[in-house]
Coordinates of C-alpha atoms in Angstrom, one line a residue:
X1 CA -0.1 0.0 -0.1
X2 CA 1.1 3.4 -0.8
X3 CA 0.9 6.3 1.6
X4 CA 1.2 9.9 0.5
X5 CA 1.1 12.4 3.3
X6 CA -0.6 15.8 3.0
X7 CA -1.3 18.6 5.5
X8 CA -4.3 18.1 7.7
X9 CA -4.5 14.3 7.0
X10 CA -5.2 11.7 9.6
X11 CA -3.3 8.6 9.9
X12 CA -2.6 5.4 12.2
X13 CA 0.6 4.2 13.5
X14 CA 1.3 0.4 13.8
X15 CA 0.0 -1.0 17.0
X16 CA -2.1 2.1 17.8
X17 CA -5.7 2.9 17.3
X18 CA -5.3 6.6 18.2
X19 CA -5.4 8.9 15.1
X20 CA -2.7 11.3 14.4
X21 CA -3.0 14.4 12.5
X22 CA -0.4 15.3 10.0
X23 CA 1.0 18.9 9.6
X24 CA 3.4 20.0 7.1
X25 CA 6.6 21.5 8.4
X26 CA 6.7 25.2 7.7
X27 CA 10.5 25.5 7.8
X28 CA 11.1 22.5 5.6
X29 CA 8.4 21.7 3.0
X30 CA 9.7 18.1 2.4
X31 CA 9.0 17.1 5.9
X32 CA 5.6 16.5 7.7
X33 CA 5.1 16.1 11.7
X34 CA 3.1 13.5 12.9
X35 CA 2.7 12.9 16.6
X36 CA 6.1 14.7 17.4
X37 CA 7.8 12.4 14.8
X38 CA 9.2 13.6 11.4
X39 CA 8.1 11.9 8.1
X40 CA 8.7 12.3 4.3
X41 CA 5.7 12.7 1.9
X42 CA 5.9 8.8 1.6
X43 CA 5.3 8.2 5.2
X44 CA 9.0 7.1 5.8
X45 CA 10.8 8.6 8.7
X46 CA 12.6 11.8 7.5
X47 CA 15.6 11.2 9.9
X48 CA 17.3 7.9 9.8
X49 CA 18.5 8.1 13.3
X50 CA 14.9 8.8 14.8
X51 CA 13.0 5.6 15.9
X52 CA 9.5 6.9 14.4
X53 CA 6.8 4.4 14.5
X54 CA 5.5 3.0 11.0
X55 CA 2.5 4.6 9.6
X56 CA 0.2 1.9 8.3
X57 CA -3.0 3.6 7.3
X58 CA -4.0 7.2 6.1
X59 CA -7.6 7.7 6.7
X60 CA -9.9 8.7 4.1
X61 CA -12.4 11.6 4.7
X62 CA -15.4 9.4 5.6
X63 CA -13.5 7.3 7.9
X64 CA -12.3 10.5 9.8
X65 CA -15.7 11.8 9.9
X66 CA -17.0 8.3 11.3
X67 CA -14.4 8.9 14.1
X68 CA -15.5 12.5 15.0
X69 CA -12.3 13.8 13.5
X70 CA -11.8 17.4 11.8
X71 CA -11.7 17.0 7.9
X72 CA -11.4 20.6 7.4
X73 CA -8.1 21.8 6.0
X74 CA -6.1 24.1 8.5
X75 CA -4.9 27.0 6.8
X76 CA -1.4 28.1 7.8
X77 CA -2.9 31.1 9.7
X78 CA -5.1 28.9 11.7
X79 CA -2.3 26.7 13.1
X80 CA -1.0 27.6 16.5
X81 CA 2.4 26.2 17.4

């Protein structure tokens, strides 16, 4: 299965039922942040030395809605870090 991350997507880590939201790193557009870890667009750990959990599934919009998650795109001005 192929995973392509995008800003505001919801994903699941291996051995976890807790969805995590994806956010694009504003300083490095090739990097995405998920649950405190860093990934490339293909869902692979961005830093080789970082022990990041495997992303096994990206939720489609209907699955996210069914779980009560926001499916609205968060514009950069709406993101508070």
